[in-house]
XYZ file of C-alpha atoms in Angstrom:
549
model
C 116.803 127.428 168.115
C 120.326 128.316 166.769
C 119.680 128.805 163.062
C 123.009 130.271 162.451
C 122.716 132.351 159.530
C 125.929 131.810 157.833
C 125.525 133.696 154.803
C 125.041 137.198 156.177
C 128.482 138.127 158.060
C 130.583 138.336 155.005
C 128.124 141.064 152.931
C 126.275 143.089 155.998
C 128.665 146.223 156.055
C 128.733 146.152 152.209
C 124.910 145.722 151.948
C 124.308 148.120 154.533
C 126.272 150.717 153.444
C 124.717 150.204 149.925
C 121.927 151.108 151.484
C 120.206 147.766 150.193
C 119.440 146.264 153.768
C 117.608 149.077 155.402
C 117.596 147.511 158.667
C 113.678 147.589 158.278
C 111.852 144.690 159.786
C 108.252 143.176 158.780
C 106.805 145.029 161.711
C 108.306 148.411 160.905
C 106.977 148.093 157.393
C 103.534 147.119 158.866
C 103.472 150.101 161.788
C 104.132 152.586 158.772
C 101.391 151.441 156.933
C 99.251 151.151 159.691
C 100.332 155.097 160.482
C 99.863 156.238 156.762
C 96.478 154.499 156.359
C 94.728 153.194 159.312
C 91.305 152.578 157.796
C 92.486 151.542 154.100
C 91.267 147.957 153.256
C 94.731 145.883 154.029
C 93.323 142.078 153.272
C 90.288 141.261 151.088
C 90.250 137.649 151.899
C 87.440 135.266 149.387
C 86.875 132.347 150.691
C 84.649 129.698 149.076
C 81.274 128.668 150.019
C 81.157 132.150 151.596
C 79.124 135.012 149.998
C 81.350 137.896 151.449
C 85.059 138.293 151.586
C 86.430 139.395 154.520
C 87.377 142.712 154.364
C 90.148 144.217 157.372
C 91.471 147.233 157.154
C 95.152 147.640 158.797
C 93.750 149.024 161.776
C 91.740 146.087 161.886
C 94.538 143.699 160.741
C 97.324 145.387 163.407
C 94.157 144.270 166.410
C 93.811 140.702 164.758
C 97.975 140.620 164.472
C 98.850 141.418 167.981
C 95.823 139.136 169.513
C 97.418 136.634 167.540
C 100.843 137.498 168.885
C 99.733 137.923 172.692
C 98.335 133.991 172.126
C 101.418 132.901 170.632
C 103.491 134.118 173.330
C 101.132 132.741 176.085
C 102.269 129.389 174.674
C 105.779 130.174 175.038
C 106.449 131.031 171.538
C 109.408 133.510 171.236
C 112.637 134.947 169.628
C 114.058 131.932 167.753
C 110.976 129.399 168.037
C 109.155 128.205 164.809
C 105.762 128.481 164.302
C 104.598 126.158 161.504
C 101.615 127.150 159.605
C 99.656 124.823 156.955
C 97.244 127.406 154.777
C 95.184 128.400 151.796
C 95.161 131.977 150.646
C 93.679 133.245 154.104
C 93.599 136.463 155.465
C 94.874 134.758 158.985
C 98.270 133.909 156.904
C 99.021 137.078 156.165
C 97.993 137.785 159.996
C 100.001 135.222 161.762
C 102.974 136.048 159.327
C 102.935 139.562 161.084
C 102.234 138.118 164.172
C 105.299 135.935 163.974
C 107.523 138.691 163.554
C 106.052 140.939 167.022
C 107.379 138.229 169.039
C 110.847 137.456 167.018
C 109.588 133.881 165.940
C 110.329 132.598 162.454
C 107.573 132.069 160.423
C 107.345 128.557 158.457
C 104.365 128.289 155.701
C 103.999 125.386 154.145
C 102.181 124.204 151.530
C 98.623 122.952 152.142
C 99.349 119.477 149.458
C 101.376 118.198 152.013
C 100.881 114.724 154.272
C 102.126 112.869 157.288
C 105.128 111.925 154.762
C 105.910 115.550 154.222
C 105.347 117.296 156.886
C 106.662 114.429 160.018
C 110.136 115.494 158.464
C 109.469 119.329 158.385
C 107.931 119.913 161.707
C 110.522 117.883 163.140
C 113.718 119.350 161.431
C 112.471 123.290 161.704
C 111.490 121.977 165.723
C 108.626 123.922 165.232
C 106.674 124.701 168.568
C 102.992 125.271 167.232
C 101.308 124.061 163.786
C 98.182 126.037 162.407
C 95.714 124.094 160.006
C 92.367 124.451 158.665
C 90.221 121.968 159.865
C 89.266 120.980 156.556
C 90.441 122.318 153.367
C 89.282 120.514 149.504
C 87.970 117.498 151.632
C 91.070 117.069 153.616
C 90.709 116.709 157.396
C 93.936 118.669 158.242
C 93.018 118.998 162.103
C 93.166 115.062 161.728
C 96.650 115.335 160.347
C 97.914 117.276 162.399
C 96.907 116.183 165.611
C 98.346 112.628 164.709
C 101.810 114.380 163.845
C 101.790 115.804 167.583
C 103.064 112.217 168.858
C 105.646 112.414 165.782
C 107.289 116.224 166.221
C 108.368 116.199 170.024
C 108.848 119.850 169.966
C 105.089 120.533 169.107
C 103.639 122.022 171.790
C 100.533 122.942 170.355
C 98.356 121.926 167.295
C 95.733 125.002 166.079
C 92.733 124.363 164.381
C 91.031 127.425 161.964
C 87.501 126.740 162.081
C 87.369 124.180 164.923
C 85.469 123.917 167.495
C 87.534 122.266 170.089
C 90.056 123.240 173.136
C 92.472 123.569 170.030
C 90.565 126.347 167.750
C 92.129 129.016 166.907
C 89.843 131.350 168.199
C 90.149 129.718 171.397
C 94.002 129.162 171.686
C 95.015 132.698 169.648
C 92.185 134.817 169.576
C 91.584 135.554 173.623
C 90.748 138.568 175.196
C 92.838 137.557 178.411
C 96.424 137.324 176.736
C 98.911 139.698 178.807
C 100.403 142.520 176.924
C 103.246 141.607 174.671
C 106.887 141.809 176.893
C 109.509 140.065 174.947
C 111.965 141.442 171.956
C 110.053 141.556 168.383
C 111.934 140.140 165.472
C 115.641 142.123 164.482
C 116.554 142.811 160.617
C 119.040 140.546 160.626
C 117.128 137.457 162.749
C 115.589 134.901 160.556
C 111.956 136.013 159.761
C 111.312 133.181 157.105
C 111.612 129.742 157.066
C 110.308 128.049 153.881
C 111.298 124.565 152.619
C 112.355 124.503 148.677
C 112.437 120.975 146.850
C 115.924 119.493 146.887
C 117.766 116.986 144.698
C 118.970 114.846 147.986
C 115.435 113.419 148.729
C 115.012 116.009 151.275
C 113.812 119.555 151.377
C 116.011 122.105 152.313
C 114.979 124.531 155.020
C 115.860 128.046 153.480
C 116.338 131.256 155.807
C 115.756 134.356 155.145
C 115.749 137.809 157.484
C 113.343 140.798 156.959
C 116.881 142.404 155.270
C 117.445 139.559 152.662
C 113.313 139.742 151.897
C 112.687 143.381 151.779
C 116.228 144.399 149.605
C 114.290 142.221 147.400
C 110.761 144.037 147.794
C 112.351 146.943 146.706
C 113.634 146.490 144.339
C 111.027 144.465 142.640
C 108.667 147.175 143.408
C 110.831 149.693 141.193
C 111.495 147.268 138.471
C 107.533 146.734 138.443
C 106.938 150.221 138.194
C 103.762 149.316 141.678
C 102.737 151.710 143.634
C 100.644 152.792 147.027
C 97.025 152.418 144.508
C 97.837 149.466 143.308
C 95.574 146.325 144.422
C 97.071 143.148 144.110
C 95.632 139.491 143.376
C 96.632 136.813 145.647
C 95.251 134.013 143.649
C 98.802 131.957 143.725
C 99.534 129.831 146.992
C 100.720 132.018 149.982
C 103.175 129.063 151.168
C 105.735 129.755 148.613
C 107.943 132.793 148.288
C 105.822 134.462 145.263
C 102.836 134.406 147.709
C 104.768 135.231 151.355
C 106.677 137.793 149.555
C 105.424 139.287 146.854
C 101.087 139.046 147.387
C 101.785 139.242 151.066
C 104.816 141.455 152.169
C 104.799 143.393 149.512
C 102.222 146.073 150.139
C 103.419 146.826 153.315
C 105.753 148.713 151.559
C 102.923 149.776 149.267
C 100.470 150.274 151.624
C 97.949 149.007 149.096
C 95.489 146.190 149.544
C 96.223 142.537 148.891
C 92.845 140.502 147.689
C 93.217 136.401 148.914
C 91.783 133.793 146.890
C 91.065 130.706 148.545
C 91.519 128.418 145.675
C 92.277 129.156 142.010
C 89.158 129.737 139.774
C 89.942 131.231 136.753
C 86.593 132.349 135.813
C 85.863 133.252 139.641
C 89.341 135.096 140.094
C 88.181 137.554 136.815
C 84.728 138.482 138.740
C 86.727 139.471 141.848
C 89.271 141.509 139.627
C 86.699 143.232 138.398
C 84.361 143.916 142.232
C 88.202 144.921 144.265
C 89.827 147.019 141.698
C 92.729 144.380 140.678
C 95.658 146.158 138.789
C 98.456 143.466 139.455
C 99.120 140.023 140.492
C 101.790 137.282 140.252
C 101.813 133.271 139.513
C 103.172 130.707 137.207
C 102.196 130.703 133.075
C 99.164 128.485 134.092
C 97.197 131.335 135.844
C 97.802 133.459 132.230
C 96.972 130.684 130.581
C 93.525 129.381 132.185
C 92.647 133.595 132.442
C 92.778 133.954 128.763
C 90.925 130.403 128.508
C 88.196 131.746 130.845
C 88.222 135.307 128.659
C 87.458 133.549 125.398
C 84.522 131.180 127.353
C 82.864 135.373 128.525
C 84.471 135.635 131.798
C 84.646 140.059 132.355
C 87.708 142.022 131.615
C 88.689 144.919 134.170
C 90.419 147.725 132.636
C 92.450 147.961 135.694
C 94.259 145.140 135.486
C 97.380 145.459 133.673
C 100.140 143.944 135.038
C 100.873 140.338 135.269
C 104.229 139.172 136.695
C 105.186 135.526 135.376
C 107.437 132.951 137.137
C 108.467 129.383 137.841
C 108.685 128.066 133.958
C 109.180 130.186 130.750
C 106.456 131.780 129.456
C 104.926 130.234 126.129
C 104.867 133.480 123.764
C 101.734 132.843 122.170
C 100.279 133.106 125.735
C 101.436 136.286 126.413
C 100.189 137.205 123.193
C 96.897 136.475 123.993
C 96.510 138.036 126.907
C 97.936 141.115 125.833
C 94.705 141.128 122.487
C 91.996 139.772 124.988
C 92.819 141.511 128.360
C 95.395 144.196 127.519
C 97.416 142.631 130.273
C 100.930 142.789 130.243
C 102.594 139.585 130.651
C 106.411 140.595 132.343
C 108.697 137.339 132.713
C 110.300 136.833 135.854
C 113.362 134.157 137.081
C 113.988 133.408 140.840
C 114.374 131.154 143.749
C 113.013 130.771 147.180
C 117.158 131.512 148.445
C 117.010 134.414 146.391
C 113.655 135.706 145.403
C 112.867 137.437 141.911
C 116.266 137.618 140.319
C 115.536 139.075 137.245
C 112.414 140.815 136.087
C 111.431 142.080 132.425
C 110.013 145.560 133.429
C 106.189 146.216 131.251
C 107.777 148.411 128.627
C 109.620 145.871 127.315
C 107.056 142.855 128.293
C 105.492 142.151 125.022
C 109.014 142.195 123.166
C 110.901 140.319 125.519
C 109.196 137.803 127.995
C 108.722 135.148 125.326
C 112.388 135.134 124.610
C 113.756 135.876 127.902
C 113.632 135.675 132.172
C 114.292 139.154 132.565
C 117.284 141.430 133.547
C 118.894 141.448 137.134
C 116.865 143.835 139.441
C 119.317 146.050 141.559
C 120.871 144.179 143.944
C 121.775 141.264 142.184
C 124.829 140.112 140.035
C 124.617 137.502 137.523
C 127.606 135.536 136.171
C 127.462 132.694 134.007
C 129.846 129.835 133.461
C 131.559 127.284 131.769
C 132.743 124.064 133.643
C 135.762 125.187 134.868
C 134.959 128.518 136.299
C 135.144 130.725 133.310
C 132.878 133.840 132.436
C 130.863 132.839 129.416
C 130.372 135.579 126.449
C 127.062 136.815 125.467
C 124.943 134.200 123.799
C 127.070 131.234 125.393
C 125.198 128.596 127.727
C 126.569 127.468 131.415
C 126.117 127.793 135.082
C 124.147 130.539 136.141
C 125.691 132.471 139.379
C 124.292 135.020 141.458
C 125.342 137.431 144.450
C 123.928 140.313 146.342
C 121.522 141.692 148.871
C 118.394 139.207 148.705
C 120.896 135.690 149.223
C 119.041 133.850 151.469
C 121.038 133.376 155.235
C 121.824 129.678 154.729
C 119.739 126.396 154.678
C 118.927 125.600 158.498
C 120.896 122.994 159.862
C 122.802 122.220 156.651
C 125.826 125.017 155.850
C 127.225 122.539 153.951
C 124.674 122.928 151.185
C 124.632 125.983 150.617
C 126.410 126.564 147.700
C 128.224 129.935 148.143
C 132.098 129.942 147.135
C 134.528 132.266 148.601
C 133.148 135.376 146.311
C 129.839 135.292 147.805
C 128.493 133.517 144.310
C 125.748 131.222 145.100
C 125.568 128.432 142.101
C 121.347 128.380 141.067
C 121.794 124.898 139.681
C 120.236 126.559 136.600
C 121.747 126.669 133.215
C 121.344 130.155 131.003
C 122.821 132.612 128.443
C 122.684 136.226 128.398
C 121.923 138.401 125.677
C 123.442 141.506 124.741
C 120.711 143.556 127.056
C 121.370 141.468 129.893
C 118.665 139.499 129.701
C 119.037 136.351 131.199
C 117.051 133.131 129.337
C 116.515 129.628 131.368
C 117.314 127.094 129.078
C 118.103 123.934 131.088
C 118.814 122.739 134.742
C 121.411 120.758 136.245
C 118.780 120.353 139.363
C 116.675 117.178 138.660
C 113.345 118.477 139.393
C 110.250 118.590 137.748
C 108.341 121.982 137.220
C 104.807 121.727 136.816
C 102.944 124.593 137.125
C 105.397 126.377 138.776
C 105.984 123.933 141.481
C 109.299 122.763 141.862
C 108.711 118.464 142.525
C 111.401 116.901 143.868
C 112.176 113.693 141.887
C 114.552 112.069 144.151
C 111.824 111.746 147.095
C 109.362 110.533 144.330
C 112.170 107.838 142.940
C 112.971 106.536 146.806
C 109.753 105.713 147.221
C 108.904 104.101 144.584
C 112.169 101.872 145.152
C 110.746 100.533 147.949
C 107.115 99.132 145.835
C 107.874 95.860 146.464
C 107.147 95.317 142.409
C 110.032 97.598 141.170
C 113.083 97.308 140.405
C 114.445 100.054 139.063
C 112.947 103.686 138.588
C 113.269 107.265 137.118
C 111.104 110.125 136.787
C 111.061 112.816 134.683
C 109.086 115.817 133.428
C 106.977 115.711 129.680
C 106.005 118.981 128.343
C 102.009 120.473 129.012
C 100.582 123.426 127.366
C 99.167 124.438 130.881
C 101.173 123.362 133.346
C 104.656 123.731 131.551
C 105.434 119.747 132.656
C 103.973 116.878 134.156
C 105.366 113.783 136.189
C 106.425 110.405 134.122
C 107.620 107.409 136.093
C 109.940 104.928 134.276
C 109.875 101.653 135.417
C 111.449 98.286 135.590
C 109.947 95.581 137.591
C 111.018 92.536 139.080
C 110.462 89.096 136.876
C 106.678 88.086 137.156
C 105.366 90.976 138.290
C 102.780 93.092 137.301
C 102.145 97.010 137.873
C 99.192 99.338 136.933
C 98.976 103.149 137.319
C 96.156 102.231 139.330
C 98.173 100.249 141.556
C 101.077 102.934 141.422
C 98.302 105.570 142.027
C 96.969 103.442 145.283
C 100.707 102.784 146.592
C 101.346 106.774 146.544
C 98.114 106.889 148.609
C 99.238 104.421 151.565
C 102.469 106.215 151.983
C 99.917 109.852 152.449
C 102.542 111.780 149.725
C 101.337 114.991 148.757
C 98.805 114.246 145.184
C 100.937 116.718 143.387
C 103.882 114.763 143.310
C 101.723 111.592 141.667
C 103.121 110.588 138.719
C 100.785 111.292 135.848
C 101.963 108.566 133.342
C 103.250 105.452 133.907
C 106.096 103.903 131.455
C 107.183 100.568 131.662
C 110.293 99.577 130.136
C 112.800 96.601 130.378
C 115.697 98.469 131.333
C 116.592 102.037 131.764
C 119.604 103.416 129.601
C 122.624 103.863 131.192
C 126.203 104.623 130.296
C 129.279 101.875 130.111
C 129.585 103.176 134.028
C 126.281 102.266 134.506
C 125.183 105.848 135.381
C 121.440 106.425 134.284
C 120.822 108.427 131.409
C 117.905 110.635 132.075
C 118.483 112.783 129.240
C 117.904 109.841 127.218
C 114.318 109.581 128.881
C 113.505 113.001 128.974
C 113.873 113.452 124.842
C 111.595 110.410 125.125
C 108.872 112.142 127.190
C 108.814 114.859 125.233
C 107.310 112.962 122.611
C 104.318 112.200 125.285
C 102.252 115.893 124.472
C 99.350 116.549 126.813
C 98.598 112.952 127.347
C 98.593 111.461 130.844
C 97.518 108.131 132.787
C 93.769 108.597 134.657
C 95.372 110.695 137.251
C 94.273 111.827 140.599
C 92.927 115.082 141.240
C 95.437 117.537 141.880
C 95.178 121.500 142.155
C-alpha cells in the first residue's frame, strides 16, 4: 500500500537536525536491548485462568519475534502490507508488534470491543493482509468473527487464531520451525510503523500513521519528563490497542530496557497483588484505574512501596483522587494530555504532581509547541480559553487515505479540536472540546456512528447523544430521543437493537431520554449544549446497562 505520509516532508531536516528524530527504528531499539540485557525478563504476561504468567526474557522474546516474522513473511506479508491484530494485554502483542517492524509491515492493533460493524470497515480501509484474534476472549468467539469478516475484507489473506486448534492457529500459521530465513527490507524510520484508528466526528474512524521517528521523539521525551529509567518495571494493565498501551507500556522500555508486566483484563484488586510479586514502580491509564486502585486499597488490597509513579490521561483527573492515592499508596498521580496523532503532549513531571495535576494537563514535553487561539487566528493571553494548537516532532504522518483531514495549516500547526488555557507556568488545562465525542473512561466514543445508527431504528425520529458526568469513568453515554407518532421505545429494546447491528458494548448508550423534540436554534441547528447542561444533572445514574469493561 501507498500510505503517503504527507505530514513528514515539510519538518524532516528541521527534526532531524534537532536531533528529535534519531532515525532509530522499533527494531534498532529492540536489538540494543536485546545486546545490553539478553536474559533480563522483557514481558511478564498474566493471563487469567492461568496460575503462572509468562515470563520471556528478550533473548527469548527476539526468538518468539523473528519466528513470528519468518511466518508472516511466508504469507507474503511485507514492506507496506498491514497486519491487523485484535488483542488483550498479551505478551504475543508486544511480539507481533516487533515482528511487524523486521519485515517493514505496519502494525494495526485494534481494540478487542470491536464487531463485524467495526471492524468490516477497518480491515477493509487499512487493506490489511492478515488479522490475529484470540479464539475467545470475555465469552466472545473472536475466531468466529473473524473468519466471517474473511468473505467481507478482500485483501485478507489470512485469519490467525491464538489458542486454536485449527489449520489457522497461530502456532501453526506463525510459530513454524520450517519458515526460511528472513530476506526482505525491515521497517525504515521514516516508513509507517503504526497504524491505529482514533474515533472521529464524521461517523468514521480515522486511520492515523505514525513512523518509528514520530513515536520514539515522543518516547523520549516522555521518558525524561517522567524522570523512568532502565530499573523501572512497568504495569500494562491499560488496553495495548490504543497509543498509551502500544507506546508507552509497550515501546517504551525498549528504550528502557526494563520489563513491561501484561494484564489480561483490569482487576483492581488482582493488578495490586501483581504490583507487589513483579516489582511495579510505574504504569499509565485513564483516572478510573487510580480510582478503582484506591477503592481496592481501602477494601485491604497490598501496597508495594515500589510503586510510585502513576501517569494519568484521557479525562482530567478528579483532585480528590489524586489525593487519595497519594495518603493510601504514596503514589504520585502526574496528569497527562495527548492524542493518538500526537501522543503525550504535555506531562506534569512528579515534583510538581500533587500541586498541579488536579488543576492542570501538564506542560509541553520537548518537542512540542502549544499555541492557543481565539476564532480568528489570534494568540490568546495567559488565562484566556480557545483552540488549542500543536506542532513538532511526534505529529503523526497523516490519516491514511484521507490528507484532507488532517488538519495541519501552512505552519505545520495541527488544530487538536480541544479547547484550553494556559497558565502562567505553561501549563496547559482541558476545559472543553469542539470534537463531539464522548470520553468515558478514557475512551474516546464516537457519537456520530452511535447517532447514524440509531437513525435508522425504525422507531426514531430524531436523535442525539451526549456524555453525563461519572465519578469513575469521567462520562457515560445518554441517548436523546424523539420517536415517530405511536411508537414505543425501551432501553431494553434500544439495548437489543445495538445487539443486532454487533456494535462494540462500549459504545451502548447507558441511559435512555425520551423527549418530544430536541432544542434547536431559529436555523434549526441542534443544540447539544443545551442537552449536555441537562445530563449533567443525571449523576451516577444509568439505565440497566449491558456489561461493558
Amino acid at each position: 500500500m501507498n500510505f503517503e505520509p504527507v505530514l513528514l516532508a515539510d519538518r524532516m531536516d528541521a527534526m532531524k537536525a534537532a536531533g528529535l528524530w534519531r532515525d532509530e527504528t522499533i527494531d534498532v531499539h529492540f536489538q540494543r536491548a536485546l545486546e545490553n540485557c539478553p536474559d533480563k525478563p522483557a514481558v511478564v504476561a498474566y493471563r487469567d485462568g492461568h496460575p503462572e504468567p509468562v515470563r520471556l526474557s528478550y533473548r527469548e522474546l527476539d526468538c518468539r519475534v523473528d519466528r513470528i516474522a519468518r511466518g508472516l513473511a511466508a504469507l507474503g506479508v511485507g514492506r507496506g502490507d498491514v497486519v491487523s491484530f485484535q488483542l488483550p494485554n498479551r505478551w504475543e502483542f508486544v511480539a507481533l508488534a516487533l515482528a511487524c517492524a523486521r519485515i517493514g509491515a505496519a502494525a494495526n492493533p485494534v481494540m478487542p470491543i470491536f464487531r463485524q460493524h467495526e471492524l468490516t470497515y477497518m480491515l477493509n480501509f487499512a487493506e490489511s493482509k492478515v488479522f490475529i484474534v484470540p479464539s475467545v476472549f470475555r465469552k466472545f468467539d473472536h475466531a468466529a468473527m473473524a473468519r466471517e469478516l474473511q468473505s467481507k475484507a478482500p485483501h485478507l489473506r489470512q485469519v490467525v487464531v491464538i489458542d486454536g486448534d485449527g489449520d489457522d492457529s497461530f502456532d501453526r500459521v506463525l510459530m513454524r520451525d520450517d519458515t526460511p530465513p528472513l530476506a526482505g527490507p525491515a521497517l525504515g524510520p521514516d516508513d509507517v510503523a503504526l497504524l491505529m484508528y482514533t474515533s472521529g466526528t464524521t461517523g468514521e474512524p480515522k486511520g492515523v500513521m505514525h513512523t518509528s521517528n514520530t513515536l520514539f521523539s515522543n518516547l523520549h521525551a516522555y521518558i525524561e519528563r517522567m524522570e523512568l529509567g532502565g530499573g523501572d518495571v512497568i504495569l500494562g494493565a491499560s488496553p495495548m490497542a490504543h497509543l498509551t498501551g502500544y507506546g508507552y507500556l509497550a515501546m517504551l522500555p525498549l528504550i528502557l530496557n526494563s520489563t513491561t508486566v501484561l494484564q489480561e483484563t483490569w482487576n483492581a484488586a488482582r493488578a495490586l497483588e501483581i504490583v507487589r510479586e513483579t516489582g511495579v514502580t510505574f504504569s499509565m491509564a485513564s483516572a478510573a484505574f487510580i480510582s478503582d486502585l484506591c477503592t481496592a486499597v481501602e477494601a485491604g488490597a497490598p501496597v508495594s512501596s515500589q510503586f510510585t509513579k502513576f501517569n494519568c490521561a484521557g479525562a482530567p483527573i478528579p483532585p480528590i483522587v489524586i489525593q487519595r492515592a497519594w495518603e493510601l499508596m504514596g503514589l504520585l498521580v502526574c496528569s497527562a494530555w495527548g492524542m493518538t496523532e500526537c501522543g503525550a503532549v504535555t506531562v506534569t513531571e512528579p515534583a510538581r504532581a500533587l500541586e498541579k495535576s488536579g488543576v492542570s494537563d501538564g506542560r509541553p514535553v520537548p518537542g512540542i509547541e502549544v499555541k492557543i487561539i481565539d476564532a480568528n487566528g489570534a494568540k490568546l493571553s495567559q488565562g484566556e480559553t480557545g483552540s488549542l494548537l500543536i506542532r513538532g516532532a511526534s505529529l503523526f504522518a497523516g490519516y491514511l487515505k484521507r490528507p484532507h483531514l488532517n488538519s495541519v495549516d501552512a505552519e505545520g500547526w495541527f488544530d487538536t479540536g480541544d479547547l484550553a488555557f494556559q497558565d502562567a507556568e505553561g501549563y496547559i488545562r482541558i476545559n472543553g472540546r469542539n470534537k463531539d465525542i464522548v470520553i468515558r473512561g478514557g475512551e474516546n466514543i464516537p457519537v456520530i456512528e452511535i447517532e447514524n445508527l440509531l437513525y435508522q431504528h425504525p422507531s426514531i425520529t430524531t436523535v442525539a447523544v451526549v456524555g453525563y458526568p461519572d465519578r469513575r469513568l469521567g462520562e457515560r453515554i445518554c441517548a436523546f430521543v424523539s420517536l415517530k407518532p405511536g411508537c414505543t421505545l425501551t432501553f431494553a429494546d434500544l439495548t437489543a437493537y445495538l445487539d443486532r447491528q454487533q456494535v462494540a458494548k462500549q459504545y451502548y448508550p447507558e441511559r435512555l431520554e425520551i423527549v418530544d423534540d430536541l432544542p434547536r436554534t431559529p436555523a434549526g441547528k441542534l443544540q447539544k449544549f443545551k442537552l449536555r447542561e441537562t445530563a449533567k444533572t443525571f449523576g451516577d445514574t444509568a439505565n440497566p446497562a449491558p456489561e461493558k469493561s
